[in-house]
Structures are given as structure tokens and as C-alpha cells.
PDB file of C-alpha atoms in Angstrom:
ATOM      1  CA  MET Z1061     254.628 -83.243-115.725  1.00 92.00           C
ATOM      2  CA  LEU Z1062     252.638 -80.198-116.825  1.00 96.00           C
ATOM      3  CA  GLN Z1063     254.701 -77.019-117.179  1.00 97.00           C
ATOM      4  CA  VAL Z1064     253.082 -73.638-117.686  1.00 96.00           C
ATOM      5  CA  GLN Z1065     255.739 -71.016-118.383  1.00 97.00           C
ATOM      6  CA  ASN Z1066     254.981 -67.287-118.255  1.00 97.00           C
ATOM      7  CA  ILE Z1067     251.793 -67.476-120.287  1.00 97.00           C
ATOM      8  CA  SER Z1068     249.598 -64.487-121.128  1.00 96.00           C
ATOM      9  CA  PHE Z1069     246.371 -64.303-123.093  1.00 96.00           C
ATOM     10  CA  ALA Z1070     243.937 -61.548-124.075  1.00 94.00           C
ATOM     11  CA  TYR Z1071     240.501 -61.429-125.695  1.00 88.00           C
ATOM     12  CA  ASP Z1072     240.925 -58.593-128.190  1.00 84.00           C
ATOM     13  CA  SER Z1073     242.574 -55.947-125.972  1.00 83.00           C
ATOM     14  CA  LYS Z1074     241.373 -57.298-122.606  1.00 89.00           C
ATOM     15  CA  THR Z1075     244.052 -59.280-120.764  1.00 92.00           C
ATOM     16  CA  VAL Z1076     242.543 -62.385-119.155  1.00 95.00           C
ATOM     17  CA  ILE Z1077     245.678 -64.330-118.166  1.00 96.00           C
ATOM     18  CA  SER Z1078     248.789 -62.383-117.160  1.00 96.00           C
ATOM     19  CA  ASP Z1079     252.259 -63.954-116.824  1.00 96.00           C
ATOM     20  CA  VAL Z1080     251.098 -67.217-115.229  1.00 96.00           C
ATOM     21  CA  SER Z1081     253.634 -69.934-114.377  1.00 97.00           C
ATOM     22  CA  PHE Z1082     253.379 -73.222-112.473  1.00 97.00           C
ATOM     23  CA  SER Z1083     254.129 -76.929-112.776  1.00 96.00           C
ATOM     24  CA  ILE Z1084     252.117 -79.989-111.767  1.00 97.00           C
ATOM     25  CA  GLU Z1085     253.493 -83.469-111.160  1.00 95.00           C
ATOM     26  CA  LYS Z1086     251.997 -86.518-112.856  1.00 94.00           C
ATOM     27  CA  GLY Z1087     249.071 -87.996-110.933  1.00 95.00           C
ATOM     28  CA  ALA Z1088     248.424 -84.874-108.851  1.00 96.00           C
ATOM     29  CA  ASN Z1089     244.966 -83.423-108.358  1.00 96.00           C
ATOM     30  CA  VAL Z1090     245.025 -79.605-108.401  1.00 97.00           C
ATOM     31  CA  ALA Z1091     242.110 -77.251-107.808  1.00 96.00           C
ATOM     32  CA  ILE Z1092     241.891 -73.770-109.303  1.00 96.00           C
ATOM     33  CA  ILE Z1093     239.739 -71.408-107.253  1.00 96.00           C
ATOM     34  CA  GLY Z1094     238.904 -67.714-107.457  1.00 95.00           C
ATOM     35  CA  GLU Z1095     236.020 -65.327-107.973  1.00 94.00           C
ATOM     36  CA  SER Z1096     233.967 -65.439-111.181  1.00 92.00           C
ATOM     37  CA  GLY Z1097     235.832 -63.889-114.093  1.00 91.00           C
ATOM     38  CA  CYS Z1098     239.287 -64.392-112.580  1.00 94.00           C
ATOM     39  CA  GLY Z1099     240.455 -66.566-115.497  1.00 94.00           C
ATOM     40  CA  LYS Z1100     239.929 -70.149-114.244  1.00 95.00           C
ATOM     41  CA  SER Z1101     238.048 -71.432-117.294  1.00 94.00           C
ATOM     42  CA  THR Z1102     240.306 -69.602-119.735  1.00 96.00           C
ATOM     43  CA  LEU Z1103     243.378 -71.135-118.110  1.00 97.00           C
ATOM     44  CA  LEU Z1104     241.955 -74.650-118.609  1.00 96.00           C
ATOM     45  CA  LYS Z1105     241.255 -73.900-122.269  1.00 95.00           C
ATOM     46  CA  LEU Z1106     244.796 -72.648-122.776  1.00 96.00           C
ATOM     47  CA  ILE Z1107     246.242 -75.777-121.163  1.00 96.00           C
ATOM     48  CA  TYR Z1108     244.137 -77.905-123.496  1.00 94.00           C
ATOM     49  CA  GLY Z1109     245.180 -75.887-126.550  1.00 94.00           C
ATOM     50  CA  LEU Z1110     241.837 -74.343-127.484  1.00 93.00           C
ATOM     51  CA  TYR Z1111     243.350 -70.854-127.721  1.00 94.00           C
ATOM     52  CA  ASP Z1112     246.658 -69.516-129.006  1.00 94.00           C
ATOM     53  CA  LEU Z1113     248.908 -67.972-126.377  1.00 95.00           C
ATOM     54  CA  ASN Z1114     249.972 -64.344-126.701  1.00 94.00           C
ATOM     55  CA  GLU Z1115     253.103 -65.119-124.700  1.00 96.00           C
ATOM     56  CA  GLY Z1116     254.731 -68.059-122.939  1.00 96.00           C
ATOM     57  CA  ARG Z1117     254.757 -71.822-123.435  1.00 96.00           C
ATOM     58  CA  ILE Z1118     252.960 -74.906-122.110  1.00 96.00           C
ATOM     59  CA  PHE Z1119     254.406 -78.432-122.058  1.00 96.00           C
ATOM     60  CA  TRP Z1120     252.945 -81.796-121.136  1.00 93.00           C
ATOM     61  CA  ASN Z1121     256.038 -83.854-120.389  1.00 91.00           C
ATOM     62  CA  GLU Z1122     258.287 -82.822-123.304  1.00 89.00           C
ATOM     63  CA  THR Z1123     255.452 -82.148-125.755  1.00 92.00           C
ATOM     64  CA  PRO Z1124     254.512 -78.499-126.390  1.00 94.00           C
ATOM     65  CA  VAL Z1125     250.807 -77.659-126.169  1.00 94.00           C
ATOM     66  CA  LEU Z1126     249.891 -75.755-129.340  1.00 92.00           C
ATOM     67  CA  GLY Z1127     246.719 -73.893-130.226  1.00 91.00           C
ATOM     68  CA  PRO Z1128     244.455 -73.610-133.304  1.00 91.00           C
ATOM     69  CA  LYS Z1129     247.166 -71.924-135.396  1.00 90.00           C
ATOM     70  CA  TYR Z1130     249.081 -75.215-135.371  1.00 88.00           C
ATOM     71  CA  ASN Z1131     246.356 -77.870-135.028  1.00 84.00           C
ATOM     72  CA  LEU Z1132     243.480 -78.386-137.436  1.00 80.00           C
ATOM     73  CA  VAL Z1133     241.529 -79.938-134.557  1.00 83.00           C
ATOM     74  CA  PRO Z1134     242.324 -78.019-131.329  1.00 81.00           C
ATOM     75  CA  GLY Z1135     243.230 -80.001-128.241  1.00 83.00           C
ATOM     76  CA  MET Z1136     245.815 -82.535-127.085  1.00 84.00           C
ATOM     77  CA  ASP Z1137     245.452 -86.290-127.595  1.00 85.00           C
ATOM     78  CA  GLN Z1138     246.880 -86.951-124.128  1.00 89.00           C
ATOM     79  CA  MET Z1139     244.333 -84.638-122.498  1.00 92.00           C
ATOM     80  CA  LYS Z1140     240.582 -84.529-122.072  1.00 93.00           C
ATOM     81  CA  TYR Z1141     238.659 -81.361-121.290  1.00 92.00           C
ATOM     82  CA  LEU Z1142     235.148 -81.209-119.859  1.00 90.00           C
ATOM     83  CA  ALA Z1143     233.510 -77.832-120.371  1.00 86.00           C
ATOM     84  CA  GLN Z1144     230.393 -76.581-118.604  1.00 80.00           C
ATOM     85  CA  ASP Z1145     228.190 -77.213-121.670  1.00 79.00           C
ATOM     86  CA  PHE Z1146     228.830 -81.045-121.656  1.00 77.00           C
ATOM     87  CA  ASP Z1147     228.727 -81.320-125.507  1.00 82.00           C
ATOM     88  CA  LEU Z1148     226.743 -84.584-125.584  1.00 89.00           C
ATOM     89  CA  MET Z1149     225.048 -85.928-128.716  1.00 90.00           C
ATOM     90  CA  PRO Z1150     221.334 -85.511-127.855  1.00 90.00           C
ATOM     91  CA  PHE Z1151     219.832 -88.103-130.203  1.00 93.00           C
ATOM     92  CA  ILE Z1152     221.966 -91.100-129.236  1.00 94.00           C
ATOM     93  CA  THR Z1153     221.837 -93.103-126.016  1.00 95.00           C
ATOM     94  CA  VAL Z1154     223.858 -92.620-122.860  1.00 94.00           C
ATOM     95  CA  ALA Z1155     225.921 -95.743-123.620  1.00 95.00           C
ATOM     96  CA  GLU Z1156     226.578 -94.567-127.177  1.00 93.00           C
ATOM     97  CA  ASN Z1157     227.712 -91.166-125.915  1.00 93.00           C
ATOM     98  CA  VAL Z1158     230.162 -92.730-123.461  1.00 93.00           C
ATOM     99  CA  GLY Z1159     231.524 -95.112-126.105  1.00 91.00           C
ATOM    100  CA  LYS Z1160     231.592 -92.582-128.921  1.00 87.00           C
ATOM    101  CA  PHE Z1161     235.391 -92.501-129.192  1.00 84.00           C
ATOM    102  CA  LEU Z1162     236.078 -96.129-128.243  1.00 87.00           C
ATOM    103  CA  SER Z1163     237.178 -98.581-130.924  1.00 86.00           C
ATOM    104  CA  ASN Z1164     234.632-101.033-132.346  1.00 86.00           C
ATOM    105  CA  ILE Z1165     237.311-103.634-133.129  1.00 89.00           C
ATOM    106  CA  TYR Z1166     236.771-105.340-129.767  1.00 87.00           C
ATOM    107  CA  PRO Z1167     233.034-104.920-129.052  1.00 89.00           C
ATOM    108  CA  GLU Z1168     233.039-106.952-125.827  1.00 90.00           C
ATOM    109  CA  GLN Z1169     235.856-104.875-124.305  1.00 92.00           C
ATOM    110  CA  LYS Z1170     234.069-101.703-125.411  1.00 92.00           C
ATOM    111  CA  LYS Z1171     230.850-102.838-123.749  1.00 92.00           C
ATOM    112  CA  GLN Z1172     232.686-103.652-120.495  1.00 93.00           C
ATOM    113  CA  ARG Z1173     234.419-100.264-120.508  1.00 93.00           C
ATOM    114  CA  ILE Z1174     231.114 -98.419-120.967  1.00 94.00           C
ATOM    115  CA  GLU Z1175     229.496-100.428-118.170  1.00 94.00           C
ATOM    116  CA  GLU Z1176     232.424 -99.719-115.833  1.00 93.00           C
ATOM    117  CA  LEU Z1177     232.225 -95.974-116.405  1.00 93.00           C
ATOM    118  CA  LEU Z1178     228.439 -95.787-116.139  1.00 94.00           C
ATOM    119  CA  GLU Z1179     228.615 -97.647-112.839  1.00 93.00           C
ATOM    120  CA  MET Z1180     231.169 -95.150-111.521  1.00 90.00           C
ATOM    121  CA  VAL Z1181     228.909 -92.173-112.290  1.00 91.00           C
ATOM    122  CA  GLU Z1182     225.783 -94.106-111.195  1.00 91.00           C
ATOM    123  CA  MET Z1183     224.079 -93.959-114.593  1.00 93.00           C
ATOM    124  CA  THR Z1184     223.819 -97.686-115.401  1.00 94.00           C
ATOM    125  CA  GLU Z1185     220.014 -97.710-115.439  1.00 95.00           C
ATOM    126  CA  PHE Z1186     219.991 -94.941-118.071  1.00 95.00           C
ATOM    127  CA  ALA Z1187     222.335 -96.695-120.516  1.00 94.00           C
ATOM    128  CA  ASP Z1188     219.660 -96.997-123.231  1.00 95.00           C
ATOM    129  CA  VAL Z1189     218.071 -93.574-122.705  1.00 95.00           C
ATOM    130  CA  LYS Z1190     218.746 -90.852-125.272  1.00 95.00           C
ATOM    131  CA  ALA Z1191     220.780 -87.964-123.885  1.00 93.00           C
ATOM    132  CA  LYS Z1192     218.133 -85.368-124.753  1.00 93.00           C
ATOM    133  CA  TYR Z1193     215.806 -86.868-122.115  1.00 94.00           C
ATOM    134  CA  LEU Z1194     218.300 -86.468-119.256  1.00 93.00           C
ATOM    135  CA  SER Z1195     218.336 -83.740-116.641  1.00 91.00           C
ATOM    136  CA  GLY Z1196     221.270 -81.330-116.472  1.00 89.00           C
ATOM    137  CA  GLY Z1197     222.853 -83.248-113.616  1.00 90.00           C
ATOM    138  CA  GLN Z1198     222.466 -86.577-115.421  1.00 92.00           C
ATOM    139  CA  GLN Z1199     224.032 -85.126-118.566  1.00 93.00           C
ATOM    140  CA  GLN Z1200     226.957 -83.876-116.503  1.00 91.00           C
ATOM    141  CA  ARG Z1201     227.553 -87.365-115.098  1.00 92.00           C
ATOM    142  CA  VAL Z1202     227.462 -88.888-118.592  1.00 93.00           C
ATOM    143  CA  ALA Z1203     229.902 -86.249-119.826  1.00 92.00           C
ATOM    144  CA  LEU Z1204     232.285 -87.160-116.989  1.00 92.00           C
ATOM    145  CA  ALA Z1205     232.142 -90.813-118.004  1.00 92.00           C
ATOM    146  CA  ARG Z1206     232.768 -89.945-121.658  1.00 93.00           C
ATOM    147  CA  VAL Z1207     235.935 -87.894-121.048  1.00 91.00           C
ATOM    148  CA  LEU Z1208     237.347 -90.842-119.075  1.00 91.00           C
ATOM    149  CA  ALA Z1209     236.542 -93.449-121.730  1.00 90.00           C
ATOM    150  CA  LEU Z1210     239.964 -93.318-123.430  1.00 89.00           C
ATOM    151  CA  GLU Z1211     241.729 -92.873-120.063  1.00 90.00           C
ATOM    152  CA  PRO Z1212     243.616 -89.603-120.636  1.00 92.00           C
ATOM    153  CA  GLU Z1213     246.942 -88.744-119.053  1.00 95.00           C
ATOM    154  CA  ILE Z1214     245.576 -85.415-117.859  1.00 95.00           C
ATOM    155  CA  LEU Z1215     241.964 -84.438-117.189  1.00 95.00           C
ATOM    156  CA  LEU Z1216     240.747 -80.814-117.174  1.00 95.00           C
ATOM    157  CA  LEU Z1217     237.398 -80.266-115.454  1.00 94.00           C
ATOM    158  CA  ASP Z1218     235.461 -76.998-115.433  1.00 93.00           C
ATOM    159  CA  GLU Z1219     232.904 -76.984-112.583  1.00 91.00           C
ATOM    160  CA  PRO Z1220     232.210 -80.727-113.088  1.00 89.00           C
ATOM    161  CA  PHE Z1221     229.650 -81.077-110.255  1.00 88.00           C
ATOM    162  CA  SER Z1222     227.748 -77.794-110.643  1.00 86.00           C
ATOM    163  CA  ASN Z1223     224.474 -79.379-111.828  1.00 85.00           C
ATOM    164  CA  ILE Z1224     224.541 -82.499-109.686  1.00 87.00           C
ATOM    165  CA  ASP Z1225     222.228 -82.963-106.702  1.00 85.00           C
ATOM    166  CA  SER Z1226     223.865 -82.586-103.292  1.00 81.00           C
ATOM    167  CA  PHE Z1227     222.854 -86.081-102.131  1.00 82.00           C
ATOM    168  CA  ARG Z1228     224.625 -87.646-105.139  1.00 86.00           C
ATOM    169  CA  LYS Z1229     227.561 -85.237-105.387  1.00 87.00           C
ATOM    170  CA  GLY Z1230     229.494 -86.692-102.440  1.00 87.00           C
ATOM    171  CA  ALA Z1231     229.512 -90.250-103.764  1.00 88.00           C
ATOM    172  CA  LEU Z1232     230.379 -89.108-107.285  1.00 90.00           C
ATOM    173  CA  ARG Z1233     233.324 -87.055-106.026  1.00 91.00           C
ATOM    174  CA  ARG Z1234     234.661 -90.005-104.026  1.00 91.00           C
ATOM    175  CA  ASN Z1235     234.249 -92.398-106.948  1.00 90.00           C
ATOM    176  CA  LEU Z1236     235.824 -90.071-109.495  1.00 91.00           C
ATOM    177  CA  PHE Z1237     238.859 -88.918-107.526  1.00 92.00           C
ATOM    178  CA  ALA Z1238     239.583 -92.417-106.218  1.00 92.00           C
ATOM    179  CA  TYR Z1239     239.511 -93.637-109.833  1.00 92.00           C
ATOM    180  CA  LEU Z1240     241.886 -90.880-110.959  1.00 93.00           C
ATOM    181  CA  LYS Z1241     244.340 -91.601-108.134  1.00 93.00           C
ATOM    182  CA  ASN Z1242     244.229 -95.322-108.828  1.00 93.00           C
ATOM    183  CA  LYS Z1243     244.965 -94.752-112.528  1.00 93.00           C
ATOM    184  CA  GLY Z1244     247.589 -92.045-111.937  1.00 94.00           C
ATOM    185  CA  ILE Z1245     245.650 -89.530-114.022  1.00 95.00           C
ATOM    186  CA  THR Z1246     246.593 -85.893-113.465  1.00 96.00           C
ATOM    187  CA  CYS Z1247     243.532 -83.743-112.808  1.00 96.00           C
ATOM    188  CA  ILE Z1248     243.030 -79.980-112.792  1.00 96.00           C
ATOM    189  CA  ILE Z1249     239.613 -78.813-111.641  1.00 96.00           C
ATOM    190  CA  ALA Z1250     238.304 -75.253-111.840  1.00 95.00           C
ATOM    191  CA  THR Z1251     235.717 -74.916-109.102  1.00 93.00           C
ATOM    192  CA  HIS Z1252     233.764 -72.606-106.816  1.00 91.00           C
ATOM    193  CA  ASP Z1253     233.219 -75.418-104.314  1.00 88.00           C
ATOM    194  CA  SER Z1254     235.672 -75.450-101.403  1.00 87.00           C
ATOM    195  CA  ILE Z1255     235.007 -79.179-100.846  1.00 85.00           C
ATOM    196  CA  ASP Z1256     236.542 -79.938-104.251  1.00 86.00           C
ATOM    197  CA  ALA Z1257     239.643 -77.987-103.231  1.00 88.00           C
ATOM    198  CA  LEU Z1258     239.967 -79.178 -99.639  1.00 91.00           C
ATOM    199  CA  SER Z1259     238.772 -82.774 -99.602  1.00 89.00           C
ATOM    200  CA  PHE Z1260     240.122 -84.065-102.911  1.00 91.00           C
ATOM    201  CA  SER Z1261     242.881 -81.774-104.221  1.00 95.00           C
ATOM    202  CA  ASP Z1262     246.538 -82.184-103.328  1.00 95.00           C
ATOM    203  CA  GLU Z1263     247.303 -78.575-104.185  1.00 96.00           C
ATOM    204  CA  THR Z1264     245.292 -75.429-104.829  1.00 97.00           C
ATOM    205  CA  ILE Z1265     245.910 -72.537-107.203  1.00 97.00           C
ATOM    206  CA  VAL Z1266     244.214 -69.260-106.247  1.00 97.00           C
ATOM    207  CA  MET Z1267     243.558 -66.782-109.068  1.00 96.00           C
ATOM    208  CA  LYS Z1268     242.588 -63.125-109.057  1.00 96.00           C
ATOM    209  CA  ASP Z1269     242.345 -60.810-112.073  1.00 95.00           C
ATOM    210  CA  GLY Z1270     244.096 -63.292-114.348  1.00 95.00           C
ATOM    211  CA  GLU Z1271     247.070 -63.862-112.041  1.00 97.00           C
ATOM    212  CA  ILE Z1272     248.068 -66.610-109.622  1.00 97.00           C
ATOM    213  CA  ILE Z1273     248.255 -65.125-106.133  1.00 97.00           C
ATOM    214  CA  ALA Z1274     248.795 -68.390-104.240  1.00 96.00           C
ATOM    215  CA  PHE Z1275     249.794 -71.971-105.076  1.00 97.00           C
ATOM    216  CA  ASP Z1276     250.435 -74.449-102.288  1.00 96.00           C
ATOM    217  CA  ALA Z1277     249.212 -77.581-100.540  1.00 96.00           C
ATOM    218  CA  SER Z1278     245.425 -77.317-100.167  1.00 95.00           C
ATOM    219  CA  PRO Z1279     245.329 -77.472 -96.330  1.00 94.00           C
ATOM    220  CA  LYS Z1280     247.971 -74.750 -96.076  1.00 94.00           C
ATOM    221  CA  ILE Z1281     246.055 -72.422 -98.410  1.00 95.00           C
ATOM    222  CA  TYR Z1282     243.000 -72.822 -96.164  1.00 95.00           C
ATOM    223  CA  LEU Z1283     244.650 -72.757 -92.747  1.00 93.00           C
ATOM    224  CA  LYS Z1284     247.075 -69.916 -93.468  1.00 92.00           C
ATOM    225  CA  PRO Z1285     245.433 -67.717 -96.102  1.00 93.00           C
ATOM    226  CA  GLU Z1286     247.668 -64.886 -97.256  1.00 92.00           C
ATOM    227  CA  SER Z1287     244.770 -62.452 -97.715  1.00 94.00           C
ATOM    228  CA  LYS Z1288     241.124 -61.943 -96.844  1.00 94.00           C
ATOM    229  CA  TYR Z1289     240.267 -62.559-100.503  1.00 96.00           C
ATOM    230  CA  ILE Z1290     241.757 -66.061-100.338  1.00 96.00           C
ATOM    231  CA  ALA Z1291     240.052 -66.891 -97.042  1.00 95.00           C
ATOM    232  CA  SER Z1292     236.692 -65.611 -98.334  1.00 95.00           C
ATOM    233  CA  LEU Z1293     236.713 -68.253-101.076  1.00 94.00           C
ATOM    234  CA  TYR Z1294     236.141 -70.853 -98.344  1.00 94.00           C
ATOM    235  CA  GLY Z1295     233.282 -69.064 -96.571  1.00 92.00           C
ATOM    236  CA  GLU Z1296     232.601 -66.162 -94.222  1.00 94.00           C
ATOM    237  CA  VAL Z1297     235.786 -64.733 -92.729  1.00 95.00           C
ATOM    238  CA  ASN Z1298     236.553 -61.858 -90.352  1.00 95.00           C
ATOM    239  CA  GLU Z1299     239.589 -59.605 -90.041  1.00 93.00           C
ATOM    240  CA  ILE Z1300     240.105 -58.827 -86.350  1.00 91.00           C
ATOM    241  CA  ALA Z1301     242.810 -56.931 -84.481  1.00 88.00           C
ATOM    242  CA  LEU Z1302     244.782 -59.136 -82.083  1.00 86.00           C
ATOM    243  CA  GLN Z1303     244.438 -56.520 -79.354  1.00 84.00           C
ATOM    244  CA  VAL Z1304     240.676 -56.961 -79.460  1.00 86.00           C
ATOM    245  CA  LEU Z1305     241.001 -60.701 -78.924  1.00 80.00           C
ATOM    246  CA  ASN Z1306     243.791 -60.390 -76.379  1.00 73.00           C
ATOM    247  CA  GLU Z1307     244.195 -57.110 -74.508  1.00 68.00           C
ATOM    248  CA  HIS Z1308     247.750 -58.084 -73.599  1.00 65.00           C
ATOM    249  CA  ALA Z1309     248.827 -58.367 -77.232  1.00 67.00           C
ATOM    250  CA  ASN Z1310     251.395 -55.669 -77.862  1.00 69.00           C
ATOM    251  CA  THR Z1311     250.808 -55.375 -81.595  1.00 75.00           C
ATOM    252  CA  ASP Z1312     248.605 -53.672 -84.187  1.00 79.00           C
ATOM    253  CA  GLN Z1313     248.450 -56.870 -86.223  1.00 87.00           C
ATOM    254  CA  THR Z1314     245.144 -58.199 -87.522  1.00 90.00           C
ATOM    255  CA  ILE Z1315     244.368 -61.853 -88.157  1.00 91.00           C
ATOM    256  CA  LEU Z1316     241.852 -63.670 -90.321  1.00 94.00           C
ATOM    257  CA  VAL Z1317     239.289 -65.747 -88.444  1.00 94.00           C
ATOM    258  CA  TYR Z1318     236.717 -68.021 -90.082  1.00 95.00           C
ATOM    259  CA  SER Z1319     233.161 -67.783 -88.766  1.00 96.00           C
ATOM    260  CA  HIS Z1320     233.311 -71.252 -87.178  1.00 95.00           C
ATOM    261  CA  GLU Z1321     236.429 -70.243 -85.206  1.00 94.00           C
ATOM    262  CA  LEU Z1322     234.598 -67.459 -83.338  1.00 94.00           C
ATOM    263  CA  HIS Z1323     232.430 -68.549 -80.431  1.00 93.00           C
ATOM    264  CA  VAL Z1324     230.392 -66.963 -77.650  1.00 95.00           C
ATOM    265  CA  THR Z1325     232.049 -66.482 -74.260  1.00 93.00           C
ATOM    266  CA  ASP Z1326     231.002 -65.029 -70.889  1.00 91.00           C
ATOM    267  CA  LYS Z1327     233.134 -61.895 -71.131  1.00 88.00           C
ATOM    268  CA  GLY Z1328     235.817 -60.289 -73.259  1.00 85.00           C
ATOM    269  CA  ASN Z1329     236.809 -57.298 -75.352  1.00 87.00           C
ATOM    270  CA  LEU Z1330     234.968 -58.331 -78.500  1.00 92.00           C
ATOM    271  CA  GLU Z1331     231.334 -57.434 -77.802  1.00 94.00           C
ATOM    272  CA  VAL Z1332     229.019 -57.582 -80.797  1.00 96.00           C
ATOM    273  CA  THR Z1333     225.412 -56.651 -81.378  1.00 96.00           C
ATOM    274  CA  VAL Z1334     223.511 -59.429 -83.122  1.00 96.00           C
ATOM    275  CA  LYS Z1335     221.711 -58.434 -86.298  1.00 96.00           C
ATOM    276  CA  HIS Z1336     220.419 -61.769 -87.589  1.00 97.00           C
ATOM    277  CA  SER Z1337     220.795 -65.552 -87.256  1.00 97.00           C
ATOM    278  CA  TYR Z1338     220.775 -67.741 -90.386  1.00 97.00           C
ATOM    279  CA  TYR Z1339     219.878 -71.410 -90.053  1.00 96.00           C
ATOM    280  CA  LYS Z1340     222.444 -73.712 -91.730  1.00 92.00           C
ATOM    281  CA  GLY Z1341     221.128 -77.086 -90.575  1.00 91.00           C
ATOM    282  CA  ASN Z1342     223.873 -78.165 -88.181  1.00 91.00           C
ATOM    283  CA  THR Z1343     224.431 -74.653 -86.808  1.00 95.00           C
ATOM    284  CA  PHE Z1344     223.439 -71.003 -87.127  1.00 97.00           C
ATOM    285  CA  LEU Z1345     225.488 -68.371 -88.928  1.00 97.00           C
ATOM    286  CA  VAL Z1346     225.106 -65.202 -86.892  1.00 97.00           C
ATOM    287  CA  LYS Z1347     225.672 -61.705 -88.256  1.00 97.00           C
ATOM    288  CA  GLY Z1348     226.858 -59.180 -85.694  1.00 96.00           C
ATOM    289  CA  VAL Z1349     228.315 -55.683 -85.579  1.00 96.00           C
ATOM    290  CA  TYR Z1350     231.396 -54.532 -83.695  1.00 94.00           C
ATOM    291  CA  ASP Z1351     232.767 -51.009 -83.971  1.00 89.00           C
ATOM    292  CA  LYS Z1352     230.556 -50.419 -87.051  1.00 91.00           C
ATOM    293  CA  LYS Z1353     232.043 -53.487 -88.750  1.00 93.00           C
ATOM    294  CA  VAL Z1354     230.140 -56.645 -89.627  1.00 96.00           C
ATOM    295  CA  LEU Z1355     231.355 -59.926 -88.116  1.00 95.00           C
ATOM    296  CA  PHE Z1356     230.097 -63.453 -88.740  1.00 97.00           C
ATOM    297  CA  PHE Z1357     230.262 -66.291 -86.227  1.00 96.00           C
ATOM    298  CA  GLU Z1358     228.559 -69.630 -85.696  1.00 96.00           C
ATOM    299  CA  ASN Z1359     226.418 -70.740 -82.775  1.00 96.00           C
ATOM    300  CA  PRO Z1360     224.457 -73.913 -81.974  1.00 95.00           C
ATOM    301  CA  PHE Z1361     221.233 -71.929 -81.542  1.00 95.00           C
ATOM    302  CA  PRO Z1362     219.842 -68.590 -82.796  1.00 96.00           C
ATOM    303  CA  ILE Z1363     220.505 -65.403 -80.856  1.00 96.00           C
ATOM    304  CA  PRO Z1364     217.786 -62.725 -80.714  1.00 96.00           C
ATOM    305  CA  ASP Z1365     218.354 -59.684 -82.897  1.00 96.00           C
ATOM    306  CA  GLY Z1366     219.695 -56.742 -80.911  1.00 95.00           C
ATOM    307  CA  GLU Z1367     221.225 -58.866 -78.163  1.00 96.00           C
ATOM    308  CA  ASN Z1368     224.850 -58.188 -77.213  1.00 96.00           C
ATOM    309  CA  VAL Z1369     227.270 -61.116 -76.820  1.00 96.00           C
ATOM    310  CA  PHE Z1370     230.997 -61.497 -76.249  1.00 95.00           C
ATOM    311  CA  LEU Z1371     233.084 -63.451 -78.754  1.00 94.00           C
ATOM    312  CA  THR Z1372     236.482 -65.065 -78.534  1.00 92.00           C
ATOM    313  CA  VAL Z1373     238.889 -67.224 -80.511  1.00 92.00           C
ATOM    314  CA  ASP Z1374     240.911 -70.120 -79.096  1.00 89.00           C
ATOM    315  CA  ASN Z1375     244.434 -68.964 -78.217  1.00 85.00           C
ATOM    316  CA  GLU Z1376     245.931 -71.704 -80.393  1.00 87.00           C
ATOM    317  CA  VAL Z1377     244.061 -70.428 -83.456  1.00 87.00           C
ATOM    318  CA  ALA Z1378     245.032 -66.800 -82.811  1.00 83.00           C
ATOM    319  CA  GLU Z1379     248.685 -67.698 -82.315  1.00 83.00           C
ATOM    320  CA  PHE Z1380     248.722 -69.925 -85.402  1.00 85.00           C
ATOM    321  CA  ARG Z1381     247.326 -67.131 -87.587  1.00 83.00           C
ATOM    322  CA  ARG Z1382     249.593 -64.529 -86.042  1.00 79.00           C
ATOM    323  CA  LYS Z1383     252.635 -66.532 -87.082  1.00 72.00           C
ATOM    324  CA  GLY Z1384     251.205 -67.106 -90.547  1.00 62.00           C
TER     325      GLY Z1384
END
């Protein structure tokens, strides 16, 4: 188990992490999400032991995680950390990079391990290519394979798919997270991609200004966001008064509604003026204005600018959010 106990950290006089506490069970996959600069990357570095804490303690099982003041070489043997700069050796081959830290005592086993990992990240055909000739996305895939070579107990990933093409990203995610689950490897991933948090993470940590503002099962974070900030990390979201959606609602309460949950209806209280329709491939994201406030909703086809339409939300969704 990973235990983070009341940790704080500052660069010079600027506090980056403030009184953060949480625990993660062995084998769990946890996503850390939040706006840029909220402290996601710094938190991963602290967990790995790259920085010294100002306050608090971190434990992996019963072993304290200590920083550079205590370790000549920062980092924990039981952990592997993949930063956004990949840190590959440019003048050696892909296979040599992946096997860099593997023992040479059993060369056949080492070769099989390298082949297994390259197959998982779909880089087998580049095994003999020097790293300097790879694209950014290819280097990122090799770096993923390398941090898994010694099969860590806990894996810390900082935006691990940011440079990878969309058509390849889905398969790589499925391969990687299935591998981690099968091996019982704990994974913490700092990401801006809601798919990482929703499709593959058991739990999600939401950060803002160096603090944890939510930590729960990933579907619950998404379905019942505690604030507009949290909901906005998953896409366009609207804050709408219940009385606008249901004239019989005897309350001043507002609810959060994702753009895909709003749809056009024949009549209603929520009448918006369309400003623009944005093509998304499978649908259109439509920007509208109601009572001088911008709303976003989705529609199967574009709506002419300036046209007025009525919007509604399914009663089940409104009631679910109201009770949230």
C-alpha cells in the first residue's frame, strides 16, 4: 500500500503541494487530474523521492520514501517513474534502451523479456533502430517498455500517451493497463486525458492549487462532480438552475449538466440563441446563449447561427444531479 501523509512541498517560497494525504491499495490504478500547474507532476516526483518533503511522510508498504538528502541516487528501487522527457539513450538501439537495466547473466531470458515488452508497445520492428531516429511518439512507447523491464511494484506515469498518435493510443492503453492489472502493479498516472481517468483508472484524484479536492471511484467523480471545476476537466459543462429545466421545481438549486446531456426539444423554458456549431465527427458541439450566459450542447447536425431552440435534460439526469 502507498500512504501519503500530510505532505507539503514548496519551490523556494512558492507552495506547490499543500497538506496532501491519501492511500492507494496494491494493484490499483489511480489517475491524477487537474488543470496545468495544479501540482500533478510534482506529486509524482515526491512519491518517487526526487524531492525532499517540507512536511509529512510517504510510505510504500512499511518503507519510508526518502528524498535526495538521504539517497545518493534519488528514487525508490520498488518504483519506476516515467517523466515527460523520456530520458532515452539516443545513440543505442531501441532493444538496448529497453534492456539497459536487465541483467546480462541470462542473455536468452533478457532477449525474451525485451521482445515481450516491445510487442506490447508495438515497437518490435524498430528493435535495432537507434533511439535518436525515432519520432516523439515512438520514443514515448520505448520509454514505457523500459520502465516496465524490471517489473516494478509501483509505476508512476506523467502524461504517458501525450505524444502518441490517436489511432495507436487506444491499443497501447488497453495493452498497458491489462498488463499492469495482470501483474498486480500499482499505477498512478498524471493526465489531462479523461479517457485515462474514466476507462482505465479505478479511482481518480482531482487536484487544484496544490490540494486534493476530490478522491473517489472514477465513475462517481464523473457522474457526481462536486464542483464545476471538476466537471470541466471532462469536457464542456453547464451550470443550470433547476427551475429553468423544470418550472415546477420549488428550489433555487443549480445542477451541472454535461454538453451531451442537453438536447433539443419542441418547447420548454430553456430557450437559447445559437452562436456557432463545431463539428466533432460523430456529433456537433453547439454554442448557445441563454440569459447572457453561454451554454454548450450537442446535436446530430449543425444549427444555423442566430436560430433559437429549446433545450432540455432527461428527468432522470436532473434528479440524479440534484441529489448529488
